[in-house]
Short mmCIF file of C-alpha atoms and ligand atoms in Angstrom, two decimals:
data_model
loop_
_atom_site.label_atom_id
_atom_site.label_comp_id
_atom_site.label_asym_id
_atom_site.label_seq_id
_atom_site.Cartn_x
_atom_site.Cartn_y
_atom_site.Cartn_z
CA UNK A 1 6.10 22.53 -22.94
CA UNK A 2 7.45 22.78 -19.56
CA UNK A 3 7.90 19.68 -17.07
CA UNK A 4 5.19 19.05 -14.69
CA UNK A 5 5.74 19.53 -11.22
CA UNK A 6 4.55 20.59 -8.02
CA UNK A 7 5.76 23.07 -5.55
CA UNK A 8 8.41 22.18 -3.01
CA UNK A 9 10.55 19.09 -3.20
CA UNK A 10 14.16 17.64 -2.86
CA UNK A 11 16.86 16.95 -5.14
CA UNK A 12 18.74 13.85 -3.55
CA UNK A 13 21.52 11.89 -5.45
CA UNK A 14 19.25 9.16 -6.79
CA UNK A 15 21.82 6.26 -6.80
CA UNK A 16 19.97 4.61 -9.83
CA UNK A 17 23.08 4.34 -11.21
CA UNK A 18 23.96 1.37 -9.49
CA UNK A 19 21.20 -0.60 -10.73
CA UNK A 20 19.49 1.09 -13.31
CA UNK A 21 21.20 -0.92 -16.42
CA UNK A 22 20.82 -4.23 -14.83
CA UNK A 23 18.34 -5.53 -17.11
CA UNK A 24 15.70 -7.91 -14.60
CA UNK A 25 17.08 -11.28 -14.17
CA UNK A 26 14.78 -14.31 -13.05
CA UNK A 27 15.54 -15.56 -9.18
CA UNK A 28 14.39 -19.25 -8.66
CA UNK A 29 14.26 -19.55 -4.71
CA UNK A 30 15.49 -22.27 -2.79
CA UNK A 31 14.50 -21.97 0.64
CA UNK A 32 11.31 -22.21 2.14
CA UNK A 33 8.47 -19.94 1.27
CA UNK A 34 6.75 -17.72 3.84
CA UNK A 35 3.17 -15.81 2.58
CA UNK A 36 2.01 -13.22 5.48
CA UNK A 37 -1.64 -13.27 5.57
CA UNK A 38 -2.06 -9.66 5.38
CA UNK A 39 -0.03 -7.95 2.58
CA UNK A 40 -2.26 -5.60 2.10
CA UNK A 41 -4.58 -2.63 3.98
CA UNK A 42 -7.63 -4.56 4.75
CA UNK A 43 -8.71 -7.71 6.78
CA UNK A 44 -6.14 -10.35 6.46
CA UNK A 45 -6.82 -13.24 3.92
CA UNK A 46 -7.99 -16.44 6.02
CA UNK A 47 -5.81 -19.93 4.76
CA UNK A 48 -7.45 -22.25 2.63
CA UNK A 49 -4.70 -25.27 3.38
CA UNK A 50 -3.58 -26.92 5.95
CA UNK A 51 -0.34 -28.40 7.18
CA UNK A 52 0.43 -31.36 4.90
CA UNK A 53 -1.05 -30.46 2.17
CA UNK A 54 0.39 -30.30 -1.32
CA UNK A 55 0.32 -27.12 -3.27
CA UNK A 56 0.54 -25.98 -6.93
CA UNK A 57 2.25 -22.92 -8.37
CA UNK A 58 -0.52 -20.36 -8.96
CA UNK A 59 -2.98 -22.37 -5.94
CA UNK A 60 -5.27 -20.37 -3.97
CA UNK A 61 -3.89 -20.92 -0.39
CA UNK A 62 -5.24 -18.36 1.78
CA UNK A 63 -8.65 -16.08 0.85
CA UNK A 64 -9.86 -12.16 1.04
CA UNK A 65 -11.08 -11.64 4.45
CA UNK A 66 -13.87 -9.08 3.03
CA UNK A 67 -14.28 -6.69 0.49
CA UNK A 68 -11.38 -4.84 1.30
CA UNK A 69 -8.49 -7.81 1.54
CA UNK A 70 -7.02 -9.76 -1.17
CA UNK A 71 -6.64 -13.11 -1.45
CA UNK A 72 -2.97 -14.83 -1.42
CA UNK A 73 -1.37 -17.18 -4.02
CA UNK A 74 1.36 -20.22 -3.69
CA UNK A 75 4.07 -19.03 -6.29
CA UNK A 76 6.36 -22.42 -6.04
CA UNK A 77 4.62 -26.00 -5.70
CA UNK A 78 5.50 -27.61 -2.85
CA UNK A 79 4.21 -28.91 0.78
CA UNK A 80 2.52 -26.66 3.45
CA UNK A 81 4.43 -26.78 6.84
CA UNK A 82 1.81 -24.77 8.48
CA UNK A 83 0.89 -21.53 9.96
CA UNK A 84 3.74 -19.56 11.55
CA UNK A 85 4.52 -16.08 13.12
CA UNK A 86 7.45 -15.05 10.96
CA UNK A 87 8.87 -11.62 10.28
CA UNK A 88 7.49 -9.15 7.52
CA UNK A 89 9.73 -6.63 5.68
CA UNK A 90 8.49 -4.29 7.95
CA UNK A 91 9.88 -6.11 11.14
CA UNK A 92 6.65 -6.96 12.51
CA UNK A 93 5.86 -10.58 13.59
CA UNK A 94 2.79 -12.08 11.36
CA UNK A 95 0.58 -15.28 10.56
CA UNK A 96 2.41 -16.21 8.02
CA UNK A 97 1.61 -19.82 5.28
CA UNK A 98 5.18 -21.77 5.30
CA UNK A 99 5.48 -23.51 2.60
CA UNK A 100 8.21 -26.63 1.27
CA UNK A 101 9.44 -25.76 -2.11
CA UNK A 102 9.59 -28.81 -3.92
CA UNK A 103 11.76 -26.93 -6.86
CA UNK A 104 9.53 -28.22 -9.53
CA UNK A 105 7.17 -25.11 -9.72
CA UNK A 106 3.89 -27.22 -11.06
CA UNK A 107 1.72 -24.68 -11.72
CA UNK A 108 -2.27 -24.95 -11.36
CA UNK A 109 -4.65 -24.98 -14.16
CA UNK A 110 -5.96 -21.66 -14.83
CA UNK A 111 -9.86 -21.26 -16.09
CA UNK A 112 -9.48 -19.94 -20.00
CA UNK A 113 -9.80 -15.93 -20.33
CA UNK A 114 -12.49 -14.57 -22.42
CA UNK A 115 -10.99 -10.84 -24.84
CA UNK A 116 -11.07 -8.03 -22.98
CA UNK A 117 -13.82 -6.78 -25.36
CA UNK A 118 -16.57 -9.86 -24.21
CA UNK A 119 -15.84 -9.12 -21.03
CA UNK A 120 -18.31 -6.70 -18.59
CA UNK A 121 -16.99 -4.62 -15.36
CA UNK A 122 -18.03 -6.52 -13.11
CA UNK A 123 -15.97 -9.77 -14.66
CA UNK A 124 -13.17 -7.12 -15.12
CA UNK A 125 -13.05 -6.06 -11.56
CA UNK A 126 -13.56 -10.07 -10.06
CA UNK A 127 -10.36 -11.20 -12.19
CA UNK A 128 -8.64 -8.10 -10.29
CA UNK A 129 -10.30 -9.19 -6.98
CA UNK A 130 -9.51 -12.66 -7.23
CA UNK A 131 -5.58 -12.06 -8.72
CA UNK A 132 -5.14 -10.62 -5.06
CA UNK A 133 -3.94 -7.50 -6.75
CA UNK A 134 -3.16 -4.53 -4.60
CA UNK A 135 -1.09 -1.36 -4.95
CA UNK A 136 2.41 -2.57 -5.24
CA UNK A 137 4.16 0.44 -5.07
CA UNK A 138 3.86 0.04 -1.51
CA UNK A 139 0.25 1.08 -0.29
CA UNK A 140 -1.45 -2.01 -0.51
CA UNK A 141 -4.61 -0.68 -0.98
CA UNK A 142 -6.69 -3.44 -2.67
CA UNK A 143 -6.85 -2.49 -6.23
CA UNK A 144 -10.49 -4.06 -7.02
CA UNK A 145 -12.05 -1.45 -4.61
CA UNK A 146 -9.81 1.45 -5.91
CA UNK A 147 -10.88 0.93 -9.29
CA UNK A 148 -14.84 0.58 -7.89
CA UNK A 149 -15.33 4.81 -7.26
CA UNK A 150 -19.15 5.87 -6.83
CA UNK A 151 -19.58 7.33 -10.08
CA UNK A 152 -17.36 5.80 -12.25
CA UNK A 153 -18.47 8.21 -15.35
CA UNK A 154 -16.54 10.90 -13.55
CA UNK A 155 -12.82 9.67 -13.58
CA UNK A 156 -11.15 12.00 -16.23
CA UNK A 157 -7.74 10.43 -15.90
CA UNK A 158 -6.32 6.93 -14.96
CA UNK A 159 -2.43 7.91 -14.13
CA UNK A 160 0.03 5.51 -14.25
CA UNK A 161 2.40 6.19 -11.33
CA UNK A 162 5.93 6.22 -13.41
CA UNK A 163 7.62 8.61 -11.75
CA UNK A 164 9.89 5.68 -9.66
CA UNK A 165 11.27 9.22 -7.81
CA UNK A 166 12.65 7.18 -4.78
CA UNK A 167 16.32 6.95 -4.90
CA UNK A 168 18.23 3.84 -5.68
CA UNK A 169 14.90 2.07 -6.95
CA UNK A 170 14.96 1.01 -10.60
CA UNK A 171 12.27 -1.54 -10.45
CA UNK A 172 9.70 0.19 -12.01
CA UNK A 173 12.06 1.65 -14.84
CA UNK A 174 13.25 -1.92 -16.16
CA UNK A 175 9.58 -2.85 -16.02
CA UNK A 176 9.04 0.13 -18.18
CA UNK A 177 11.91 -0.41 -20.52
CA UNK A 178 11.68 -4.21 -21.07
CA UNK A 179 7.41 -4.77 -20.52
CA UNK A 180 6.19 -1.52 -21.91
CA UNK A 181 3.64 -3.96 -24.18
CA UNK A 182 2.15 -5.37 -20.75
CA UNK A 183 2.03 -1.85 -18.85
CA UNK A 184 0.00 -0.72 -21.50
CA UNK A 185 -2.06 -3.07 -21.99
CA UNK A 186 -2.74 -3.15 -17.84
CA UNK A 187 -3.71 0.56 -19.00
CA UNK A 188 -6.19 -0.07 -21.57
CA UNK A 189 -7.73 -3.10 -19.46
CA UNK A 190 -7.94 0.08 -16.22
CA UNK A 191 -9.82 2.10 -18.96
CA UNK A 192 -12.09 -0.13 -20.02
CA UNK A 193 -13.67 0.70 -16.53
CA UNK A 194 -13.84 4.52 -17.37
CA UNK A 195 -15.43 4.98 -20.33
CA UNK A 196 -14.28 9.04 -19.88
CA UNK A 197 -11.14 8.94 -18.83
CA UNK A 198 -7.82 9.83 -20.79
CA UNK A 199 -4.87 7.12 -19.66
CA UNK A 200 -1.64 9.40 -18.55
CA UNK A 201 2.08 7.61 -18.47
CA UNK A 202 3.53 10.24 -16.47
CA UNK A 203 7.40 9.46 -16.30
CA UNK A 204 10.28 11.86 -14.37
CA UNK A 205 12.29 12.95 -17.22
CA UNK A 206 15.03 11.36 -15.89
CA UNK A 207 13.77 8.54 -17.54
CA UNK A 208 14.30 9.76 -21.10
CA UNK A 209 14.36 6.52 -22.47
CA UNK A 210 11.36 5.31 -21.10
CA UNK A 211 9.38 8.46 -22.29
CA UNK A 212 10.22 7.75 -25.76
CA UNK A 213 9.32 3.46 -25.78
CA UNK A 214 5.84 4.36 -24.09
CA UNK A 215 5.43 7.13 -26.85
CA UNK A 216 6.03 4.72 -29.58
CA UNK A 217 3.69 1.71 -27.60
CA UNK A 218 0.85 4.06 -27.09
CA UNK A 219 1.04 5.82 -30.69
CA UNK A 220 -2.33 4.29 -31.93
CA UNK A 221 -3.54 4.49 -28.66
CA UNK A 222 -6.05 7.38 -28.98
CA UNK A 223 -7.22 7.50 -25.11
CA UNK A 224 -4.03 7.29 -24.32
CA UNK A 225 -1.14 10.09 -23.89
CA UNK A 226 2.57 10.07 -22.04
CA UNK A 227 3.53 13.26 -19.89
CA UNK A 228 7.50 14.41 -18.98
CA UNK A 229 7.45 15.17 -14.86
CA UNK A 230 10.81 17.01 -13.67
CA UNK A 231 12.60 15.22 -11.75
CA UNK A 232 12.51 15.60 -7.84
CA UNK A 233 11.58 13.88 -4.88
CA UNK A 234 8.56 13.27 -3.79
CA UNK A 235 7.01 12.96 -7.73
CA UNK A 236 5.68 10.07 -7.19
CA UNK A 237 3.27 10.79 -3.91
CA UNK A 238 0.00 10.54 -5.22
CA UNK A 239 -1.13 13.61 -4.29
CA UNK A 240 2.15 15.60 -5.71
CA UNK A 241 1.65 13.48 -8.70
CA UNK A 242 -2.36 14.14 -9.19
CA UNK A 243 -1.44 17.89 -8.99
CA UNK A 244 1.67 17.90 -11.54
CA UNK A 245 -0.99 16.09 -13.99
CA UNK A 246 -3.83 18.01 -13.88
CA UNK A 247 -3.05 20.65 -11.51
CA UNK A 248 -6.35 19.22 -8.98
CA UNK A 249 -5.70 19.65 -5.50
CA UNK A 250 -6.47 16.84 -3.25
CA UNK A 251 -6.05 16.87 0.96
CA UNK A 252 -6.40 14.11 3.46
CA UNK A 253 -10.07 14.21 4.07
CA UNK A 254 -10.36 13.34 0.17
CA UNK A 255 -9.53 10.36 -2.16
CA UNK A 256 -8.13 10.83 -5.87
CA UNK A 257 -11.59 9.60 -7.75
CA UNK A 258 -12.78 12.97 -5.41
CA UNK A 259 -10.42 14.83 -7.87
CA UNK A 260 -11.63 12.47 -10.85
CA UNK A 261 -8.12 10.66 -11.08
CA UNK A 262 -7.27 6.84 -10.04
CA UNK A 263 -3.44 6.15 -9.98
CA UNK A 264 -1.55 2.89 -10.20
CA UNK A 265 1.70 2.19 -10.39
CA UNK A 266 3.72 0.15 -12.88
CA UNK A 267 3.85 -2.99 -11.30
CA UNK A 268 0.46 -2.97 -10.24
CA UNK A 269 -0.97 -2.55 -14.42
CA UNK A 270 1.43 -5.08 -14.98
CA UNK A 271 -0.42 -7.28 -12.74
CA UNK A 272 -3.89 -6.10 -14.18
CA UNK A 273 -2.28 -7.53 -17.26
CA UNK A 274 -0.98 -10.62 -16.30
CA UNK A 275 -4.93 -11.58 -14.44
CA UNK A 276 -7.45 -10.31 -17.54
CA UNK A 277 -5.34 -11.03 -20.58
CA UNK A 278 -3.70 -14.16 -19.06
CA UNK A 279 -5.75 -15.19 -16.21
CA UNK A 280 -2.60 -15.51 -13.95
CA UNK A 281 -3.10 -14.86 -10.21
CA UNK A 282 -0.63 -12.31 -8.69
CA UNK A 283 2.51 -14.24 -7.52
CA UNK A 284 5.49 -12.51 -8.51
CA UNK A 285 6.93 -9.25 -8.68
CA UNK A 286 10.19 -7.07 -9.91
CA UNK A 287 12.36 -6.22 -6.80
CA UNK A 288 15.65 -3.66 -6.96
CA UNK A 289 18.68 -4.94 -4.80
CA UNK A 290 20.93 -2.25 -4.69
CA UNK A 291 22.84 0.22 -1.61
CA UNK A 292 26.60 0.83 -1.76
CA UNK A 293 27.18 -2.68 0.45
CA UNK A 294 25.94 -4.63 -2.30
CA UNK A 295 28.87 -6.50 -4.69
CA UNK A 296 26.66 -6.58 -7.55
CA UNK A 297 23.13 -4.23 -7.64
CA UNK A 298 20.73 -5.38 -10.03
CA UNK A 299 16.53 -6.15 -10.61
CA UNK A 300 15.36 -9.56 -10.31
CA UNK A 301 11.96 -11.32 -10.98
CA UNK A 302 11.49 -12.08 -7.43
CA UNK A 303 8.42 -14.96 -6.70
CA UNK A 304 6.29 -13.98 -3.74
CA UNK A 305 7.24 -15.52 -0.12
CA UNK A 306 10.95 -15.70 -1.63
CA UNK A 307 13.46 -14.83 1.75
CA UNK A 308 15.40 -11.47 1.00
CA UNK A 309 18.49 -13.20 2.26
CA UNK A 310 18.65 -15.10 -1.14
CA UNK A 311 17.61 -11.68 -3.27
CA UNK A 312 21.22 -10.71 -1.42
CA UNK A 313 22.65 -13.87 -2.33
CA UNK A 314 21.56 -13.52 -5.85
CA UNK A 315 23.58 -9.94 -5.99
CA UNK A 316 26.51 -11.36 -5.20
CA UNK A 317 26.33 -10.66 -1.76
CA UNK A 318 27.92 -8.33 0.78
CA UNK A 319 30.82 -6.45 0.14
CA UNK A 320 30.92 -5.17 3.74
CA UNK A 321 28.97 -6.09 6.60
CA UNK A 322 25.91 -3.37 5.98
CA UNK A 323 24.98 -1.17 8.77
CA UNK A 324 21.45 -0.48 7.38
CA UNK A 325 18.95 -2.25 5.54
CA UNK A 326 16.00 -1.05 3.79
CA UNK A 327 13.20 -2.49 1.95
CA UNK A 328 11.49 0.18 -0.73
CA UNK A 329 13.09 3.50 -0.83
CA UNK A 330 15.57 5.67 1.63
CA UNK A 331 13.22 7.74 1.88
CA UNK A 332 9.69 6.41 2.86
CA UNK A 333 11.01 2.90 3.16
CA UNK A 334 11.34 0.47 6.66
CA UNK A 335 14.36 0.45 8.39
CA UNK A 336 14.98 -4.20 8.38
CA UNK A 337 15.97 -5.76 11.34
CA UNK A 338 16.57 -8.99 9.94
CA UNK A 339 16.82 -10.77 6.07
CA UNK A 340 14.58 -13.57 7.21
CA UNK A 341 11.82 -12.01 5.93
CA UNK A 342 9.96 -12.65 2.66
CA UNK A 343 9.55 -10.50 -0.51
CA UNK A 344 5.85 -9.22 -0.46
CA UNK A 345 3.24 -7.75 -3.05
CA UNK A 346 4.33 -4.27 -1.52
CA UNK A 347 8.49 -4.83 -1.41
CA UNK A 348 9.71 -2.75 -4.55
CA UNK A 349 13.69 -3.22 -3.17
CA UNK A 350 15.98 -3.94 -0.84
CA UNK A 351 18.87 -1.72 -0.22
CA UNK A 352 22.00 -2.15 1.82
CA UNK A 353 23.90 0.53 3.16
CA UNK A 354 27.94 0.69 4.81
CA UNK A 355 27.01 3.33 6.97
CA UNK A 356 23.95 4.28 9.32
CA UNK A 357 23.89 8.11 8.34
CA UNK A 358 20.99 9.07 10.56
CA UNK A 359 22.14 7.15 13.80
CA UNK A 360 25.94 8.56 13.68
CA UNK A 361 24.56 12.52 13.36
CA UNK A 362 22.35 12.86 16.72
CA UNK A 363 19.96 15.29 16.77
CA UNK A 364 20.44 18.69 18.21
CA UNK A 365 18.28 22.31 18.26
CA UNK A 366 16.08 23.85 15.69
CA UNK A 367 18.34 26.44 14.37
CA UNK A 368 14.79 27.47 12.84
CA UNK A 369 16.14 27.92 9.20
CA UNK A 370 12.88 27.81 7.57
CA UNK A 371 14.36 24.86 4.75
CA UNK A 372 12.04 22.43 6.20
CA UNK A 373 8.94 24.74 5.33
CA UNK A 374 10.64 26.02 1.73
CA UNK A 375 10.38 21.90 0.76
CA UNK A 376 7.29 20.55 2.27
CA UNK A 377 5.40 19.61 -0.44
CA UNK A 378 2.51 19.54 1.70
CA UNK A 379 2.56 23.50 2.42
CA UNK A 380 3.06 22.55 6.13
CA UNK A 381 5.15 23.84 9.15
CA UNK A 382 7.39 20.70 10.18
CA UNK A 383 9.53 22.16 12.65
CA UNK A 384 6.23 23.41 14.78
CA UNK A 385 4.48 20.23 13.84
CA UNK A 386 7.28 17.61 15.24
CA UNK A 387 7.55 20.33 18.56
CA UNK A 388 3.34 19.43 18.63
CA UNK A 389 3.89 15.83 18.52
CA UNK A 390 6.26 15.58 20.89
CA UNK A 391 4.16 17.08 23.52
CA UNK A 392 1.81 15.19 22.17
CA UNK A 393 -0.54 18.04 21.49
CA UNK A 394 -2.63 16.67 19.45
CA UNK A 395 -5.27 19.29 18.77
CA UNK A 396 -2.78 21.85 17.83
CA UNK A 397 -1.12 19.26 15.33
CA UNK A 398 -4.57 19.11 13.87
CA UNK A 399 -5.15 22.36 14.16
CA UNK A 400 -1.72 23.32 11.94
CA UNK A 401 -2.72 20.73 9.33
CA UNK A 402 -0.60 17.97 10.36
CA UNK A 403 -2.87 15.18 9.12
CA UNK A 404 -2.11 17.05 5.10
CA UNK A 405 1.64 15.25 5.69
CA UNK A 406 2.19 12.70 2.74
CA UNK A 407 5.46 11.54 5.20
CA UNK A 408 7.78 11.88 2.48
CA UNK A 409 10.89 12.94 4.81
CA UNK A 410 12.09 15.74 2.40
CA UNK A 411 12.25 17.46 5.77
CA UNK A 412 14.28 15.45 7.88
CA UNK A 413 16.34 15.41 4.80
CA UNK A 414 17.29 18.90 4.60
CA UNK A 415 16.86 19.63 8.19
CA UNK A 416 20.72 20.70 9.32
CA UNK A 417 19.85 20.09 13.02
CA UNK A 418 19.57 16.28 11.47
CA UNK A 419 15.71 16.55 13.68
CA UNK A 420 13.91 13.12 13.09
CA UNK A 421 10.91 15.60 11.75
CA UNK A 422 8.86 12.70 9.44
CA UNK A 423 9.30 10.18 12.24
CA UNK A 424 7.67 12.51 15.01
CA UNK A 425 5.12 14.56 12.48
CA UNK A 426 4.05 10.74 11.11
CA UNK A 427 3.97 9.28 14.80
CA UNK A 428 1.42 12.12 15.80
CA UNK A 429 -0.02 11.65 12.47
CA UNK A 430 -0.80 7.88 12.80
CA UNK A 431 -2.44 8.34 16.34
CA UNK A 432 -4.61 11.68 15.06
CA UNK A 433 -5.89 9.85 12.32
CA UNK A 434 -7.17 6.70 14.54
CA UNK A 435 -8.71 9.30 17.27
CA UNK A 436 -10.30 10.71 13.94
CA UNK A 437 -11.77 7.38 13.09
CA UNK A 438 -13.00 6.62 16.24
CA UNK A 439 -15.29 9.66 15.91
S1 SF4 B 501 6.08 17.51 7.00
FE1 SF4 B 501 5.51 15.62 6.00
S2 SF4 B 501 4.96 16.18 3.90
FE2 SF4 B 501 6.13 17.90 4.80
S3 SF4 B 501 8.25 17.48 4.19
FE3 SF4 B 501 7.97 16.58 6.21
S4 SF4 B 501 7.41 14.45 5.83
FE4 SF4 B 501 7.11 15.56 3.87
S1 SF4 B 502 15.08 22.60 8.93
FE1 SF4 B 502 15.52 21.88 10.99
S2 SF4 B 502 16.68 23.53 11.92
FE2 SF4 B 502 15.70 24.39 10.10
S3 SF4 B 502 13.72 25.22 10.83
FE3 SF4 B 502 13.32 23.14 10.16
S4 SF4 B 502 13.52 21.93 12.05
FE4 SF4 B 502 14.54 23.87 12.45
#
């Protein structure tokens, strides 16, 4: 059978190479902690401690701010030095939970899990709720509420996001290759919820390895089935992933359970896992360290709050001084402006690069080529959509479909006039969508 795919799409040197056979080592931090309030789409979480107080591993210290939050976990033991603005991964200044690390990681006593099989939705979804689980492959999206879809009966598929199609990041694949029992498991526990729907693995085939350990996990897995993607950037975009499956198109006006498909990435099953089968709350996750400045790329087991300067320290450090730093991918990651930030439930890597490519190759004139059209995966016209945003003409950027942009940068990335296309189309984008809101 041919690879699934969709149409349009880049071929980028991945750059897994650096990290990809690191197998995931465990990072114990040393520093302080640092737990934004809001690492998630949603209200932020309100704290439940104060300064002074002393804190388990595993601890509830700050709660969901509504139905659509997630509540946030200590993941050292240690002493709470209060609420402080501190830096996010995204270089944005936030309420953040400090928090002494004592080194002794005391963890909490966690209530006793009933089998998956004695357990009803409703309990299923609160252990989700209460985990603080979210998206993790960088959306946020508070998991409990994407698994709670109208009509429930009419999911058809539960997709497990393993495409991993962002350069350099390996994350996911280790998780695949060394916790394939615990993905799966996160999969049946997702299923349990729809008693319709078929559970897809769908893996880049790239990952050959990985294809053929999920085929042997899931082999008396009946509801259950693992599908070969090709290999190409942007895979992994929900909506370029929901098509390759099951060839359903989905715009920006709809959601995936519109199209009868949920999607969740690795890391986030592996989270359902850890809260309904072992009744652990959500305070660690796999993080790739990797870019050519690195000395030594690798994955580590990363506890939440942990400072990315010591996930650098931990690879050996700088080889050079690094001109650009990135936390998730090159392609749809943020640009850092400072290691003092802390690893969140979203960061899936940071990367390090020598060079600043984009800031030493200034933009210059639409040559009007027509390559950013021939790989939009969205079917859209960047080059006339980033000319709209910069006049700031919004109702012809609506007009030309510029709210169907998944902001993948496949664009900018072929673009020979080096135009910052993703950056203006998702500027516009961002502003549209509020107006649209508002109405
Ligand atoms: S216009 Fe948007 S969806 Fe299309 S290639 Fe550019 S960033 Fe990707
Ligand atoms: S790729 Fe760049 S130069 Fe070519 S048409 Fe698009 S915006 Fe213009």
């Amino acid at each position: 059978m041919g690879l699934l795919t969709f149409k349009g799409g880049i071929h980028p040197d991945d750059g897994k190479r650096f990290s990809k056979d690191q197998a995931v080592k465990p990072l114990l931090p040393k520093g302080d902690m640092v737990y934004p309030l809001s690492q998630h789409i949603g209200a932020p979480a309100n704290p439940v401690v104060k300064k002074g107080d002393h804190v388990l591993k595993g601890q509830l210290i700050a709660d969901a701010g509504g139905f659509v939050s997630a509540p946030v976990y200590s993941s050292v033991s240690g002493t709470v030095k209060g609420l402080e603005q501190r830096f996010n991964p995204t270089g944005t200044k936030v309420e953040c939970i400090v928090i002494e690390n004592d080194g002794e990681y005391s963890e909490a006593e966690y209530e006793p899990v009933k089998p998956l099989d004695e357990l009803s939705r409703e309990e299923i979804l609160e252990m989700i709720a209460r985990a603080g689980i979210v998206g993790m492959g960088g959306a946020g999206f508070p998991t409990r509420v994407k698994l709670s879809p109208k009509e429930p009966d009419k999911i058809d598929y539960i997709i497990a996001n393993c495409a991993e199609c962002e350069p350099y990041i390996t994350a996911d694949y280790r998780r695949m290759l060394e916790n394939t029992k615990d993905l799966v498991s996160g999969m049946r526990v997702v299923l349990s919820l729809f008693p319709n729907a078929k559970g897809i693995f769908a893996v880049e085939d790239n990952k050959k390895d990985c294809i053929e350990k999920l085929n042997q996990v899931v082999a008396n897995e009946p509801r259950m089935d693992v599908k070969a993607l090709m290999t190409k950037y942007p895979q992994g975009a929900e909506r370029q992933l929901i098509y390759a499956v099951t060839k359903r198109a989905i715009n920006s006006s709809m959601l995936p359970a519109d199209a009868g498909c949920i999607v969740d990435n690795v890391e986030t099953l592996i989270a359902i896992h850890n809260a309904v089968i072992n009744g652990r709350p959500l305070t660690e996750r796999v993080v790739t360290v990797s870019g050519d400045a690195v000395e030594t790329p690798g994955n580590f087991r990363v506890l939440l709050g942990t400072n990315h300067r010591e996930l650098i320290e931990a690879a050996g450090g700088f080889k050079t001084e690094p001109e650009k730093l990135i936390s998730g991918g090159p392609m749809m990651g943020f640009a850092m402006v400072t290691l003092d930030a802390p690893v969140t439930k979203t960061s899936s890597s940071i990367l390090a690069f020598k060079e600043d490519v984009v800031a030493k190759n200034p933009e210059t004139a639409c040559i009007n080529c027509g390559r950013c059209v021939e790989v939009c995966p969205s079917r859209i016209i960047p080059s006339r959509l980033a000319d709209y945003a910069r006049r700031q003409d919004e109702e012809s950027f609506v007009a030309m479909n510029g709210l169907e942009c998944v902001e993948c940068g496949s664009c900018s990335y072929v673009c020979p006039a080096k135009r910052q296309l993703k950056q203006a189309i998702g500027g516009m984008r961002k502003i549209a969508l509020a107006n649209k809101r508002k109405k």
